[in-house]
Short mmCIF file of C-alpha atoms in Angstrom, two decimals:
data_model
loop_
_atom_site.label_atom_id
_atom_site.label_comp_id
_atom_site.label_asym_id
_atom_site.label_seq_id
_atom_site.Cartn_x
_atom_site.Cartn_y
_atom_site.Cartn_z
CA MET A 1 -32.69 -3.83 -11.50
CA LYS A 2 -29.01 -4.01 -10.81
CA ASP A 3 -26.98 -4.14 -7.62
CA TRP A 4 -24.51 -1.38 -8.40
CA SER A 5 -22.34 -2.13 -5.41
CA ARG A 6 -21.15 -5.25 -7.26
CA ALA A 7 -20.31 -3.40 -10.48
CA THR A 8 -16.85 -2.05 -11.22
CA LEU A 9 -16.02 1.59 -10.65
CA THR A 10 -15.71 2.12 -14.39
CA ASP A 11 -19.12 0.61 -15.22
CA THR A 12 -20.75 2.45 -12.35
CA ALA A 13 -19.29 5.82 -13.36
CA ALA A 14 -20.43 5.24 -16.95
CA ALA A 15 -23.95 4.33 -15.82
CA ILE A 16 -24.23 7.45 -13.67
CA ALA A 17 -22.88 9.64 -16.47
CA SER A 18 -25.34 8.22 -18.99
CA GLY A 19 -28.31 8.43 -16.66
CA ALA A 20 -28.75 4.65 -16.64
CA THR A 21 -28.67 5.00 -12.86
CA SER A 22 -28.30 7.83 -10.40
CA SER A 23 -25.57 8.60 -7.94
CA ARG A 24 -28.20 8.39 -5.20
CA ASP A 25 -29.09 4.81 -6.16
CA VAL A 26 -25.43 3.84 -6.22
CA VAL A 27 -24.76 5.48 -2.87
CA GLU A 28 -27.81 3.73 -1.38
CA ALA A 29 -26.50 0.40 -2.64
CA SER A 30 -23.16 1.07 -0.95
CA LEU A 31 -24.80 2.18 2.28
CA ASP A 32 -26.99 -0.88 2.28
CA ARG A 33 -24.04 -3.22 1.82
CA ILE A 34 -22.08 -1.37 4.52
CA ASN A 35 -25.06 -1.80 6.86
CA ARG A 36 -25.08 -5.53 6.22
CA LEU A 37 -21.36 -6.31 6.13
CA ASP A 38 -19.59 -3.79 8.30
CA PRO A 39 -20.98 -5.25 11.55
CA LEU A 40 -19.17 -8.45 10.47
CA LEU A 41 -16.01 -6.98 8.94
CA HIS A 42 -15.49 -3.73 10.89
CA CYS A 43 -13.71 -1.83 8.15
CA PHE A 44 -15.38 1.57 8.67
CA ILE A 45 -14.56 4.00 11.46
CA GLU A 46 -17.34 6.31 10.38
CA VAL A 47 -19.97 6.30 7.65
CA ASP A 48 -21.19 9.73 6.60
CA VAL A 49 -24.71 8.70 5.63
CA ALA A 50 -26.25 12.17 5.46
CA GLY A 51 -23.24 13.72 3.75
CA ALA A 52 -23.05 10.97 1.14
CA ARG A 53 -26.75 11.22 0.34
CA ALA A 54 -26.58 15.00 0.06
CA SER A 55 -23.53 14.82 -2.21
CA ALA A 56 -25.23 12.21 -4.37
CA ASP A 57 -28.30 14.40 -4.78
CA VAL A 58 -26.12 17.36 -5.76
CA ALA A 59 -24.31 15.13 -8.27
CA ASP A 60 -27.61 13.98 -9.79
CA ARG A 61 -28.94 17.52 -10.09
CA HIS A 62 -25.68 18.59 -11.72
CA ARG A 63 -25.97 15.82 -14.30
CA ARG A 64 -29.59 16.52 -15.05
CA ALA A 65 -28.72 20.20 -15.57
CA GLY A 66 -26.21 19.19 -18.23
CA GLY A 67 -23.15 20.09 -16.14
CA LYS A 68 -19.68 18.87 -16.99
CA LEU A 69 -18.99 15.50 -15.36
CA GLY A 70 -15.67 14.38 -13.95
CA PRO A 71 -14.38 10.81 -14.39
CA LEU A 72 -15.65 9.79 -10.94
CA HIS A 73 -18.89 11.73 -10.96
CA GLY A 74 -21.22 10.47 -8.25
CA VAL A 75 -19.18 7.35 -7.41
CA PRO A 76 -18.88 6.42 -3.69
CA LEU A 77 -15.37 5.89 -2.37
CA ALA A 78 -13.89 5.65 1.14
CA HIS A 79 -10.31 6.03 2.27
CA LYS A 80 -7.80 5.05 4.89
CA ASP A 81 -8.37 7.44 7.79
CA MET A 82 -5.17 9.41 7.27
CA TYR A 83 -6.17 11.81 4.50
CA TYR A 84 -6.92 15.18 6.02
CA ARG A 85 -9.86 17.51 5.71
CA PRO A 86 -9.99 20.55 8.01
CA ASP A 87 -13.70 20.04 8.67
CA ARG A 88 -13.58 16.48 9.98
CA VAL A 89 -11.50 14.16 12.12
CA SER A 90 -8.62 12.15 10.67
CA SER A 91 -7.78 9.69 13.43
CA CYS A 92 -4.80 7.97 11.74
CA GLY A 93 -5.98 4.91 13.64
CA SER A 94 -4.90 6.35 16.98
CA LYS A 95 -6.42 7.53 20.24
CA LEU A 96 -3.89 10.36 20.01
CA ARG A 97 -5.85 11.78 17.09
CA SER A 98 -9.35 10.68 18.00
CA ASP A 99 -10.61 14.26 17.69
CA TRP A 100 -7.85 15.73 15.57
CA LYS A 101 -8.51 17.62 12.35
CA GLY A 102 -5.84 18.11 9.70
CA PRO A 103 -4.74 21.59 8.71
CA VAL A 104 -5.40 21.21 4.97
CA THR A 105 -7.41 19.09 2.58
CA ALA A 106 -5.16 16.36 1.23
CA THR A 107 -4.25 17.01 -2.39
CA ALA A 108 -5.35 13.47 -3.31
CA LEU A 109 -8.79 14.06 -1.76
CA ASP A 110 -9.05 17.46 -3.41
CA ARG A 111 -8.39 15.87 -6.80
CA LEU A 112 -10.95 13.12 -6.16
CA ASP A 113 -13.48 15.79 -5.13
CA ARG A 114 -12.86 17.71 -8.34
CA ALA A 115 -13.37 14.49 -10.32
CA GLY A 116 -16.81 14.13 -8.74
CA ALA A 117 -16.16 11.30 -6.28
CA ILE A 118 -18.25 11.02 -3.12
CA GLU A 119 -16.41 10.17 0.10
CA ILE A 120 -18.81 7.91 1.97
CA GLY A 121 -16.77 7.32 5.14
CA ARG A 122 -13.43 6.83 6.91
CA LEU A 123 -11.74 3.44 6.93
CA VAL A 124 -9.91 1.47 9.58
CA MET A 125 -6.13 1.35 9.41
CA VAL A 126 -3.30 0.13 11.58
CA GLU A 127 -2.34 2.80 14.10
CA PHE A 128 -0.17 5.41 12.37
CA ALA A 129 0.18 2.95 9.45
CA MET A 130 2.71 0.90 11.40
CA GLY A 131 1.86 -2.76 11.04
CA PRO A 132 1.43 -5.43 8.41
CA HIS A 133 -1.28 -7.71 9.83
CA GLY A 134 -4.04 -5.11 9.60
CA TYR A 135 -5.84 -5.12 12.91
CA ASN A 136 -5.80 -2.34 15.46
CA GLN A 137 -6.58 -2.67 19.16
CA ASN A 138 -8.34 0.71 19.07
CA TYR A 139 -11.20 -0.73 17.00
CA PRO A 140 -13.26 -3.88 16.67
CA ARG A 141 -11.10 -6.37 14.77
CA CYS A 142 -11.19 -5.74 11.01
CA GLY A 143 -11.82 -9.07 9.26
CA ASN A 144 -10.77 -10.44 5.90
CA PRO A 145 -13.87 -10.61 3.66
CA TRP A 146 -12.90 -14.10 2.47
CA ASN A 147 -12.67 -15.43 6.02
CA ALA A 148 -12.91 -13.13 8.99
CA ASP A 149 -10.63 -15.40 11.03
CA HIS A 150 -7.76 -14.46 8.72
CA ILE A 151 -5.84 -11.21 8.63
CA PRO A 152 -6.86 -8.36 6.31
CA CYS A 153 -3.21 -7.25 6.11
CA GLY A 154 -2.23 -3.68 6.69
CA SER A 155 -1.76 -1.05 7.19
CA SER A 156 -4.55 -0.06 4.76
CA SER A 157 -6.72 -2.89 6.09
CA GLY A 158 -10.06 -1.10 5.84
CA SER A 159 -9.31 -0.08 2.26
CA GLY A 160 -8.75 -3.63 1.09
CA VAL A 161 -11.74 -4.99 2.99
CA ALA A 162 -14.17 -2.25 1.88
CA VAL A 163 -13.31 -2.80 -1.79
CA GLY A 164 -13.10 -6.59 -1.51
CA GLY A 165 -16.44 -6.64 0.33
CA ARG A 166 -18.02 -4.55 -2.46
CA MET A 167 -18.88 -1.77 -0.01
CA VAL A 168 -17.20 0.93 -2.11
CA HIS A 169 -15.87 1.02 -5.66
CA GLY A 170 -12.40 2.22 -4.81
CA SER A 171 -10.24 3.49 -2.01
CA LEU A 172 -6.98 5.22 -1.21
CA GLY A 173 -4.43 3.42 0.88
CA SER A 174 -0.84 4.34 1.61
CA ASP A 175 2.16 2.12 1.05
CA THR A 176 5.46 2.33 2.96
CA GLY A 177 6.38 -1.35 2.82
CA GLY A 178 3.40 -3.02 1.15
CA SER A 179 0.41 -1.38 2.82
CA VAL A 180 -1.58 -0.95 -0.39
CA ARG A 181 -0.47 -4.12 -2.15
CA CYS A 182 -0.83 -6.60 0.73
CA PRO A 183 -4.36 -5.63 1.85
CA ALA A 184 -5.45 -5.65 -1.80
CA ALA A 185 -3.86 -9.07 -2.30
CA VAL A 186 -5.53 -10.77 0.64
CA SER A 187 -8.92 -9.23 -0.15
CA GLY A 188 -8.78 -10.37 -3.79
CA VAL A 189 -8.63 -6.93 -5.43
CA VAL A 190 -6.04 -4.79 -7.24
CA GLY A 191 -3.66 -2.44 -5.40
CA LEU A 192 -1.27 -0.04 -7.09
CA LEU A 193 1.92 1.41 -5.60
CA PRO A 194 2.84 4.36 -7.81
CA THR A 195 6.38 5.58 -8.37
CA TYR A 196 7.73 7.56 -5.41
CA GLY A 197 6.57 11.15 -5.99
CA ARG A 198 3.97 10.31 -8.64
CA VAL A 199 1.06 11.11 -6.28
CA SER A 200 1.14 14.02 -3.86
CA ARG A 201 1.35 13.26 -0.15
CA ARG A 202 0.35 16.72 0.98
CA GLY A 203 -2.29 16.36 3.67
CA ALA A 204 -1.59 12.63 4.07
CA MET A 205 -0.24 11.43 7.41
CA PRO A 206 3.51 10.84 7.17
CA MET A 207 4.90 7.52 8.32
CA SER A 208 8.31 7.50 6.61
CA PHE A 209 8.77 10.34 4.16
CA SER A 210 11.44 8.57 2.09
CA LEU A 211 9.21 5.55 1.49
CA ASP A 212 5.55 6.63 1.72
CA CYS A 213 3.38 6.55 -1.40
CA VAL A 214 -0.35 7.14 -1.89
CA GLY A 215 -2.00 4.47 -4.02
CA PRO A 216 -5.44 3.26 -5.12
CA ILE A 217 -7.19 -0.03 -4.41
CA ALA A 218 -10.00 -1.10 -6.76
CA ARG A 219 -11.42 -4.20 -8.40
CA THR A 220 -9.75 -3.98 -11.80
CA ALA A 221 -6.73 -2.49 -13.54
CA ARG A 222 -9.10 -0.24 -15.46
CA ASP A 223 -10.58 1.09 -12.22
CA CYS A 224 -7.09 1.71 -10.82
CA ALA A 225 -6.09 3.48 -14.04
CA ARG A 226 -9.04 5.82 -13.68
CA LEU A 227 -8.24 6.58 -10.04
CA LEU A 228 -4.52 7.05 -10.70
CA GLY A 229 -5.26 9.41 -13.59
CA VAL A 230 -7.21 11.59 -11.17
CA ILE A 231 -4.75 11.66 -8.26
CA ALA A 232 -1.38 11.63 -10.11
CA GLY A 233 0.53 14.74 -11.04
CA HIS A 234 2.84 17.39 -9.75
CA ASP A 235 1.97 19.24 -6.56
CA PRO A 236 4.17 22.23 -5.74
CA GLU A 237 3.06 21.87 -2.12
CA ASP A 238 4.76 18.47 -1.81
CA ALA A 239 8.57 18.65 -2.00
CA SER A 240 8.81 15.00 -3.09
CA SER A 241 6.33 15.40 -5.96
CA LEU A 242 7.66 14.61 -9.44
CA ASP A 243 7.13 17.32 -12.03
CA VAL A 244 6.58 15.05 -15.03
CA PRO A 245 3.55 14.74 -17.34
CA VAL A 246 0.72 12.36 -16.42
CA PRO A 247 -0.19 9.92 -19.21
CA ASP A 248 -3.79 9.02 -20.01
CA TYR A 249 -3.69 5.74 -18.10
CA VAL A 250 -7.16 4.64 -19.19
CA ALA A 251 -6.57 5.28 -22.90
CA ALA A 252 -3.22 3.47 -22.67
CA LEU A 253 -4.95 0.24 -21.61
CA ASP A 254 -6.17 -0.34 -25.14
CA SER A 255 -2.96 0.75 -26.85
CA GLU A 256 -1.73 -1.30 -29.81
CA ALA A 257 1.89 -0.95 -28.63
CA PRO A 258 3.81 -4.20 -28.10
CA LEU A 259 3.02 -5.85 -24.79
CA PRO A 260 5.62 -5.44 -22.06
CA ARG A 261 8.10 -8.29 -21.63
CA ILE A 262 7.78 -10.03 -18.29
CA GLY A 263 10.56 -11.50 -16.20
CA ILE A 264 9.70 -14.22 -13.73
CA ALA A 265 11.78 -13.53 -10.63
CA ARG A 266 14.15 -16.33 -9.67
CA GLY A 267 15.91 -15.78 -6.35
CA TYR A 268 14.95 -13.81 -3.23
CA PHE A 269 11.23 -13.44 -4.05
CA ASP A 270 10.60 -17.17 -4.49
CA VAL A 271 12.46 -18.35 -1.39
CA GLY A 272 10.22 -20.34 0.93
CA ILE A 273 7.22 -20.13 -1.37
CA HIS A 274 4.29 -22.31 -0.31
CA PRO A 275 3.21 -24.97 -2.87
CA ASP A 276 -0.31 -23.50 -3.12
CA VAL A 277 1.10 -20.07 -3.88
CA GLN A 278 3.58 -21.49 -6.39
CA LYS A 279 0.76 -23.31 -8.17
CA ALA A 280 -1.27 -20.11 -8.53
CA ILE A 281 1.76 -18.14 -9.72
CA ASP A 282 2.61 -20.83 -12.29
CA ALA A 283 -0.97 -20.72 -13.55
CA ALA A 284 -0.79 -16.93 -13.80
CA VAL A 285 2.38 -17.17 -15.87
CA ALA A 286 0.65 -19.66 -18.18
CA ASP A 287 -2.31 -17.27 -18.51
CA LEU A 288 0.01 -14.36 -19.30
CA ARG A 289 1.60 -16.47 -22.03
CA ARG A 290 -1.87 -17.27 -23.37
CA ALA A 291 -2.62 -13.53 -23.31
CA GLY A 292 0.30 -12.93 -25.65
CA PHE A 293 3.06 -11.87 -23.26
CA SER A 294 6.60 -13.06 -23.78
CA HIS A 295 8.34 -14.00 -20.58
CA GLU A 296 11.61 -15.36 -19.33
CA ASP A 297 13.14 -16.32 -16.02
CA ILE A 298 15.23 -13.55 -14.52
CA ALA A 299 17.84 -14.25 -11.86
CA VAL A 300 17.37 -11.24 -9.63
CA PRO A 301 20.40 -9.82 -7.76
CA ALA A 302 19.48 -11.65 -4.56
CA ASP A 303 22.44 -10.34 -2.56
CA LEU A 304 21.38 -6.77 -3.26
CA LEU A 305 17.76 -7.52 -2.44
CA TYR A 306 18.69 -9.03 0.92
CA GLU A 307 20.72 -5.92 1.67
CA VAL A 308 17.83 -3.66 0.70
CA SER A 309 15.38 -5.70 2.77
CA GLU A 310 17.53 -4.96 5.83
CA LEU A 311 18.03 -1.27 5.02
CA HIS A 312 14.32 -0.58 4.54
CA PRO A 313 13.41 -0.92 8.24
CA LEU A 314 16.39 1.21 9.23
CA VAL A 315 15.08 4.12 7.16
CA MET A 316 11.45 3.54 8.11
CA LYS A 317 12.08 3.32 11.84
CA ALA A 318 14.44 6.30 12.03
CA GLU A 319 11.94 8.50 10.19
CA GLY A 320 8.99 7.16 12.18
CA ALA A 321 10.80 7.93 15.43
CA ALA A 322 11.49 11.48 14.27
CA ASN A 323 7.76 11.98 13.65
CA HIS A 324 6.70 10.54 16.98
CA LEU A 325 9.39 11.77 19.40
CA ASP A 326 7.28 14.30 21.28
CA THR A 327 4.23 12.10 21.72
CA MET A 328 6.25 9.01 22.56
CA ARG A 329 7.93 10.95 25.36
CA THR A 330 4.75 12.34 26.80
CA ARG A 331 1.89 10.00 25.84
CA GLU A 332 3.28 6.56 25.04
CA SER A 333 0.47 5.00 27.05
CA ASP A 334 -1.97 6.32 24.44
CA TYR A 335 -0.28 4.29 21.70
CA THR A 336 -1.26 0.69 21.28
CA PHE A 337 1.31 -1.57 22.90
CA GLU A 338 2.38 -2.96 19.54
CA VAL A 339 2.95 0.33 17.74
CA GLY A 340 4.68 1.89 20.73
CA HIS A 341 7.06 -1.05 20.66
CA ARG A 342 7.57 -0.83 16.91
CA LEU A 343 8.63 2.77 17.29
CA HIS A 344 11.19 2.21 20.05
CA SER A 345 14.16 1.07 17.99
CA GLY A 346 14.08 4.09 15.68
CA PHE A 347 15.10 6.36 18.53
CA PHE A 348 18.44 4.56 18.83
CA VAL A 349 19.50 4.53 15.16
CA PRO A 350 22.66 6.65 14.74
CA ALA A 351 22.21 9.51 12.29
CA ALA A 352 25.23 8.35 10.27
CA ASP A 353 23.63 4.91 9.76
CA TYR A 354 20.36 6.43 8.64
CA ILE A 355 22.00 8.86 6.22
CA ARG A 356 24.18 6.15 4.71
CA ALA A 357 21.05 4.05 4.12
CA LEU A 358 19.61 6.99 2.18
CA LYS A 359 22.84 7.70 0.27
CA LEU A 360 22.68 4.15 -1.11
CA ARG A 361 19.23 4.34 -2.65
CA GLY A 362 20.40 5.69 -6.00
CA PHE A 363 23.05 2.97 -6.23
CA TYR A 364 20.57 0.18 -5.55
CA LEU A 365 17.99 1.55 -7.95
CA ARG A 366 20.53 1.78 -10.77
CA GLU A 367 21.66 -1.78 -10.05
CA LEU A 368 18.07 -3.04 -10.14
CA VAL A 369 17.43 -1.36 -13.47
CA LYS A 370 20.74 -2.61 -14.90
CA THR A 371 20.25 -6.22 -13.82
CA VAL A 372 16.50 -6.58 -14.33
CA PHE A 373 14.91 -3.82 -16.38
CA SER A 374 17.58 -3.85 -19.07
CA LYS A 375 16.30 -7.33 -19.95
CA VAL A 376 12.55 -7.17 -19.29
CA ASP A 377 9.95 -4.46 -18.78
CA LEU A 378 8.23 -5.93 -15.73
CA LEU A 379 9.23 -8.34 -12.99
CA LEU A 380 6.71 -10.86 -11.65
CA THR A 381 6.85 -12.04 -8.02
CA PRO A 382 4.38 -13.32 -5.42
CA ILE A 383 3.01 -10.71 -3.01
CA LEU A 384 2.87 -13.12 -0.09
CA SER A 385 4.86 -16.33 -0.39
CA ILE A 386 2.67 -17.95 2.24
CA PRO A 387 -1.10 -18.50 2.47
CA VAL A 388 -2.93 -15.62 4.17
CA PRO A 389 -2.25 -16.25 7.88
CA SER A 390 -4.98 -16.53 10.46
CA ILE A 391 -5.33 -13.92 13.17
CA ASP A 392 -4.18 -16.49 15.73
CA GLU A 393 -1.01 -17.09 13.75
CA THR A 394 -0.06 -13.41 13.84
CA SER A 395 -1.22 -12.17 17.24
CA GLY A 396 0.54 -12.14 20.59
CA LYS A 397 4.05 -12.28 19.16
CA LYS A 398 6.94 -10.49 20.80
CA GLY A 399 10.60 -9.80 20.20
CA LYS A 400 12.22 -11.85 17.46
CA ASP A 401 8.99 -13.78 16.76
CA TYR A 402 7.24 -10.49 16.05
CA LEU A 403 10.01 -9.31 13.74
CA ASP A 404 9.92 -12.64 11.88
CA MET A 405 6.15 -12.28 11.37
CA VAL A 406 6.64 -8.78 9.95
CA VAL A 407 9.31 -10.07 7.58
CA ALA A 408 7.11 -12.95 6.38
CA LEU A 409 4.35 -10.53 5.45
CA THR A 410 6.46 -7.77 3.89
CA ARG A 411 9.66 -9.23 2.44
CA ASN A 412 8.45 -9.17 -1.18
CA THR A 413 6.88 -5.72 -1.01
CA LYS A 414 9.08 -3.53 1.20
CA VAL A 415 12.13 -3.73 -1.05
CA VAL A 416 10.07 -2.09 -3.79
CA ASN A 417 9.48 1.01 -1.64
CA TYR A 418 13.20 1.40 -1.02
CA PHE A 419 13.81 1.37 -4.78
CA GLY A 420 10.97 3.88 -5.28
CA VAL A 421 9.64 1.99 -8.30
CA PRO A 422 5.96 1.24 -9.05
CA ALA A 423 4.28 -2.12 -8.52
CA ILE A 424 0.83 -3.62 -8.67
CA SER A 425 -0.85 -6.44 -6.79
CA VAL A 426 -3.10 -8.69 -8.87
CA PRO A 427 -5.48 -11.46 -7.69
CA CYS A 428 -4.59 -14.74 -9.41
CA GLY A 429 -6.16 -17.65 -7.53
CA PHE A 430 -6.70 -19.24 -4.17
CA THR A 431 -4.88 -21.46 -1.75
CA SER A 432 -6.46 -24.75 -0.71
CA ASN A 433 -8.21 -23.00 2.19
CA ARG A 434 -9.96 -20.61 -0.22
CA MET A 435 -7.89 -17.54 0.60
CA PRO A 436 -6.73 -15.25 -2.22
CA VAL A 437 -3.30 -15.40 -3.85
CA ALA A 438 -1.83 -12.46 -5.74
CA PHE A 439 1.15 -11.80 -7.91
CA GLN A 440 3.09 -8.57 -8.02
CA LEU A 441 4.37 -6.85 -11.13
CA ILE A 442 7.20 -4.39 -10.59
CA GLY A 443 8.36 -1.84 -13.17
CA ARG A 444 11.06 0.76 -13.59
CA PRO A 445 10.24 4.31 -12.38
CA LEU A 446 7.12 5.79 -14.03
CA ALA A 447 6.19 2.46 -15.65
CA GLU A 448 2.59 2.66 -14.39
CA VAL A 449 1.25 2.46 -17.95
CA ALA A 450 3.07 -0.82 -18.58
CA LEU A 451 1.88 -2.24 -15.25
CA LEU A 452 -1.75 -1.30 -15.83
CA ARG A 453 -1.72 -2.50 -19.46
CA ALA A 454 -0.31 -5.85 -18.45
CA VAL A 455 -2.86 -6.38 -15.70
CA HIS A 456 -5.73 -5.20 -17.88
CA ARG A 457 -4.73 -7.70 -20.58
CA TYR A 458 -4.45 -10.44 -17.95
CA GLN A 459 -7.90 -9.58 -16.60
CA GLU A 460 -9.38 -9.72 -20.09
CA ILE A 461 -8.70 -13.45 -20.24
CA THR A 462 -9.10 -14.42 -16.58
CA ASP A 463 -11.85 -13.94 -14.03
CA TRP A 464 -10.09 -13.93 -10.65
CA HIS A 465 -10.96 -10.23 -10.24
CA LEU A 466 -14.66 -11.09 -10.65
CA LYS A 467 -14.72 -13.62 -7.82
CA GLU A 468 -16.60 -12.36 -4.82
CA PRO A 469 -16.21 -13.40 -1.20
CA THR A 470 -19.04 -15.66 -0.07
CA ILE A 471 -20.03 -13.05 2.47
CA VAL A 472 -20.99 -10.74 -0.41
CA SER A 473 -23.25 -13.21 -2.15
CA GLN A 474 -24.76 -14.33 1.16
CA ALA A 475 -25.60 -10.74 2.10
CA PRO A 476 -26.66 -9.18 -1.18
CA ALA A 477 -27.49 -5.53 -1.13
CA ARG A 478 -31.05 -4.64 -1.99
CA ALA A 479 -31.40 -4.25 -5.73
CA ASN A 480 -31.80 -0.68 -6.85
CA VAL A 481 -34.57 0.34 -9.19
CA MET B 1 30.84 -3.61 17.87
CA SER B 2 27.44 -4.41 19.24
CA VAL B 3 24.59 -2.63 20.96
CA LYS B 4 23.97 -3.76 24.52
CA ALA B 5 21.27 -3.01 27.03
CA ASP B 6 23.62 -0.55 28.71
CA THR B 7 23.97 1.29 25.41
CA VAL B 8 20.20 1.62 25.12
CA ARG B 9 19.91 2.75 28.72
CA ALA B 10 22.60 5.41 28.29
CA MET B 11 21.25 6.68 24.97
CA ASN B 12 17.75 6.81 26.35
CA GLU B 13 18.87 8.85 29.32
CA ALA B 14 20.94 11.19 27.15
CA TYR B 15 18.72 11.60 24.09
CA ALA B 16 15.46 9.74 23.60
CA GLY B 17 13.86 10.19 27.01
CA LEU B 18 11.36 7.34 26.61
CA SER B 19 9.74 5.53 29.52
CA LEU B 20 11.22 2.14 28.69
CA LYS B 21 10.60 -0.75 31.02
CA PRO B 22 13.70 -2.72 32.05
CA ALA B 23 12.59 -5.80 30.08
CA ARG B 24 12.22 -3.69 26.95
CA VAL B 25 15.70 -2.24 27.43
CA GLU B 26 17.05 -5.80 27.53
CA GLU B 27 15.07 -6.77 24.41
CA LEU B 28 15.84 -3.82 22.14
CA PRO B 29 19.48 -4.70 21.37
CA ILE B 30 18.28 -7.69 19.29
CA GLU B 31 16.59 -5.41 16.81
CA LEU B 32 19.17 -2.64 17.03
CA ASN B 33 21.99 -5.04 16.25
CA GLN B 34 20.05 -6.23 13.18
CA LEU B 35 19.79 -2.64 11.99
CA ARG B 36 23.48 -1.96 12.73
CA SER B 37 24.52 -5.14 10.93
CA ALA B 38 22.45 -4.11 7.92
CA ILE B 39 24.35 -0.88 7.42
CA GLU B 40 27.75 -2.24 8.42
CA ALA B 41 27.36 -4.97 5.80
CA VAL B 42 27.10 -2.42 3.00
CA ASN B 43 29.62 0.16 4.16
CA ARG B 44 31.81 -0.67 1.18
CA ARG B 45 29.08 0.51 -1.16
CA VAL B 46 28.74 4.00 0.34
CA ASP B 47 30.24 6.64 -1.94
CA PHE B 48 31.73 9.64 -0.16
CA ASP B 49 30.71 11.96 -3.01
CA VAL B 50 27.06 10.90 -3.22
CA ASP B 51 24.33 12.54 -1.17
CA PRO B 52 20.80 11.25 -0.48
CA PHE B 53 19.33 13.45 -3.22
CA ASP B 54 21.11 11.25 -5.75
CA PHE B 55 18.08 8.98 -5.39
CA ARG B 56 15.88 11.54 -7.08
CA VAL B 57 18.39 11.85 -9.93
CA ALA B 58 18.40 8.06 -10.30
CA LEU B 59 14.60 7.93 -10.30
CA LEU B 60 14.33 10.22 -13.32
CA GLU B 61 17.46 8.89 -15.03
CA THR B 62 16.12 5.32 -15.02
CA ALA B 63 12.45 6.19 -15.64
CA GLU B 64 10.27 4.67 -18.33
CA ARG B 65 10.36 6.77 -21.48
CA PRO B 66 7.14 7.26 -23.42
CA LYS B 67 6.92 4.75 -26.28
CA LYS B 68 7.05 6.31 -29.76
#
């Protein structure tokens, strides 16, 4: 008897495919864990119990009939509530869309469906994906699975918590300034930001079209590779989609090619780093060396990074304001106070400023590649330089204090979105208060294979990704026969 | 050059049309001046002959090439 909710996505998919277990048993294990933990962690907006069971039964019949099985056949997933299906609500975390249904099925969901995945429910997110701490006044407060008094980070808060809490095997988030990587980091799981345009955004709620990326959250690099392989690829319905071949990310994990060279970022990313975080990062670097990676310190172009960190919000806020102009004029009272306030400044950004910020992106990307990726393949940084803050430490802030809090949570991730390059968040230890620490690996455009290979190799010799929050072991799901 | 509360008030009346409370109008220039400073600080880097789609060119030009 095995509790499948605690197994990786890859192992679970293999067990379903071989008949070692059934999709129905796996779905029941997920539902059981959701029943036990979601009243404590509040990461689901809706659980589709009947739909998930029916889909699982169809999947099991299909397997028994000898049908062709996709790479996610019968595996329960749940996603940030901003991926559209015409036959159900996509709230985007807002009262404004509490009964709204999207016009199309999101391409990413369509590809997951075709791969056999079962969508078990809709996950909590920050309203309109605009906030880094992860809670949303429209819902009961989503709690970090390692300590519910600490933030789950956002905006894909439910995605990080549902995977970290072993309620589902994987999840889609979206990342405009760190919203996949940060929730993954603070929940102790892996989050992947693909290259801009690598994954279609058709049918996904736009926040800032120049920066938004769809990315997976899962427990291991191998799980993320499997999910990315399903959702990546050109989509003629998305104007930003890259028309380049999709590698076999899973097969590449076991490649005999030389390991990527890793640069340890010196400057910008390590400013103000907390001693507990530094200790975990140093240990991760030692483990990477033990795993066979060569590494060197890389002085990053800090002046450029500071400039980019200031340009990112200019682009994000101008584009966000453009999306929300009509509803902000007519229904601002239906926005949460915080998100309404976050949107205000974008309405007063001059068009010339915004366009100049976009004109510079190519320049900054070329400079990053010239100064960093001409010397190493991947750049290692912390995700958060500080221990995961408590809810009290992040709530009730206004004005400059609020902006400073946003910067503290996003400074190491948002610059990556402006460059459009891929990055991955990897659990690598704990601070003294038993909250997760994660490092980030950043690559040049389309370097997802190198990122996933590096993390897979790291996870072969470490066990941080196997650590479970106490809340999981204290509330075990019923074992499935 | 700096953004003042009067600037926000005038722009809101002329363009944005938001229902901003007076205290918010007074507060917004802090953030708006940060955003203005960000772009003013890099004016020297802006190339007249480059358009925003250059980013897409750069993305593919600098992309990882498959290993032989």
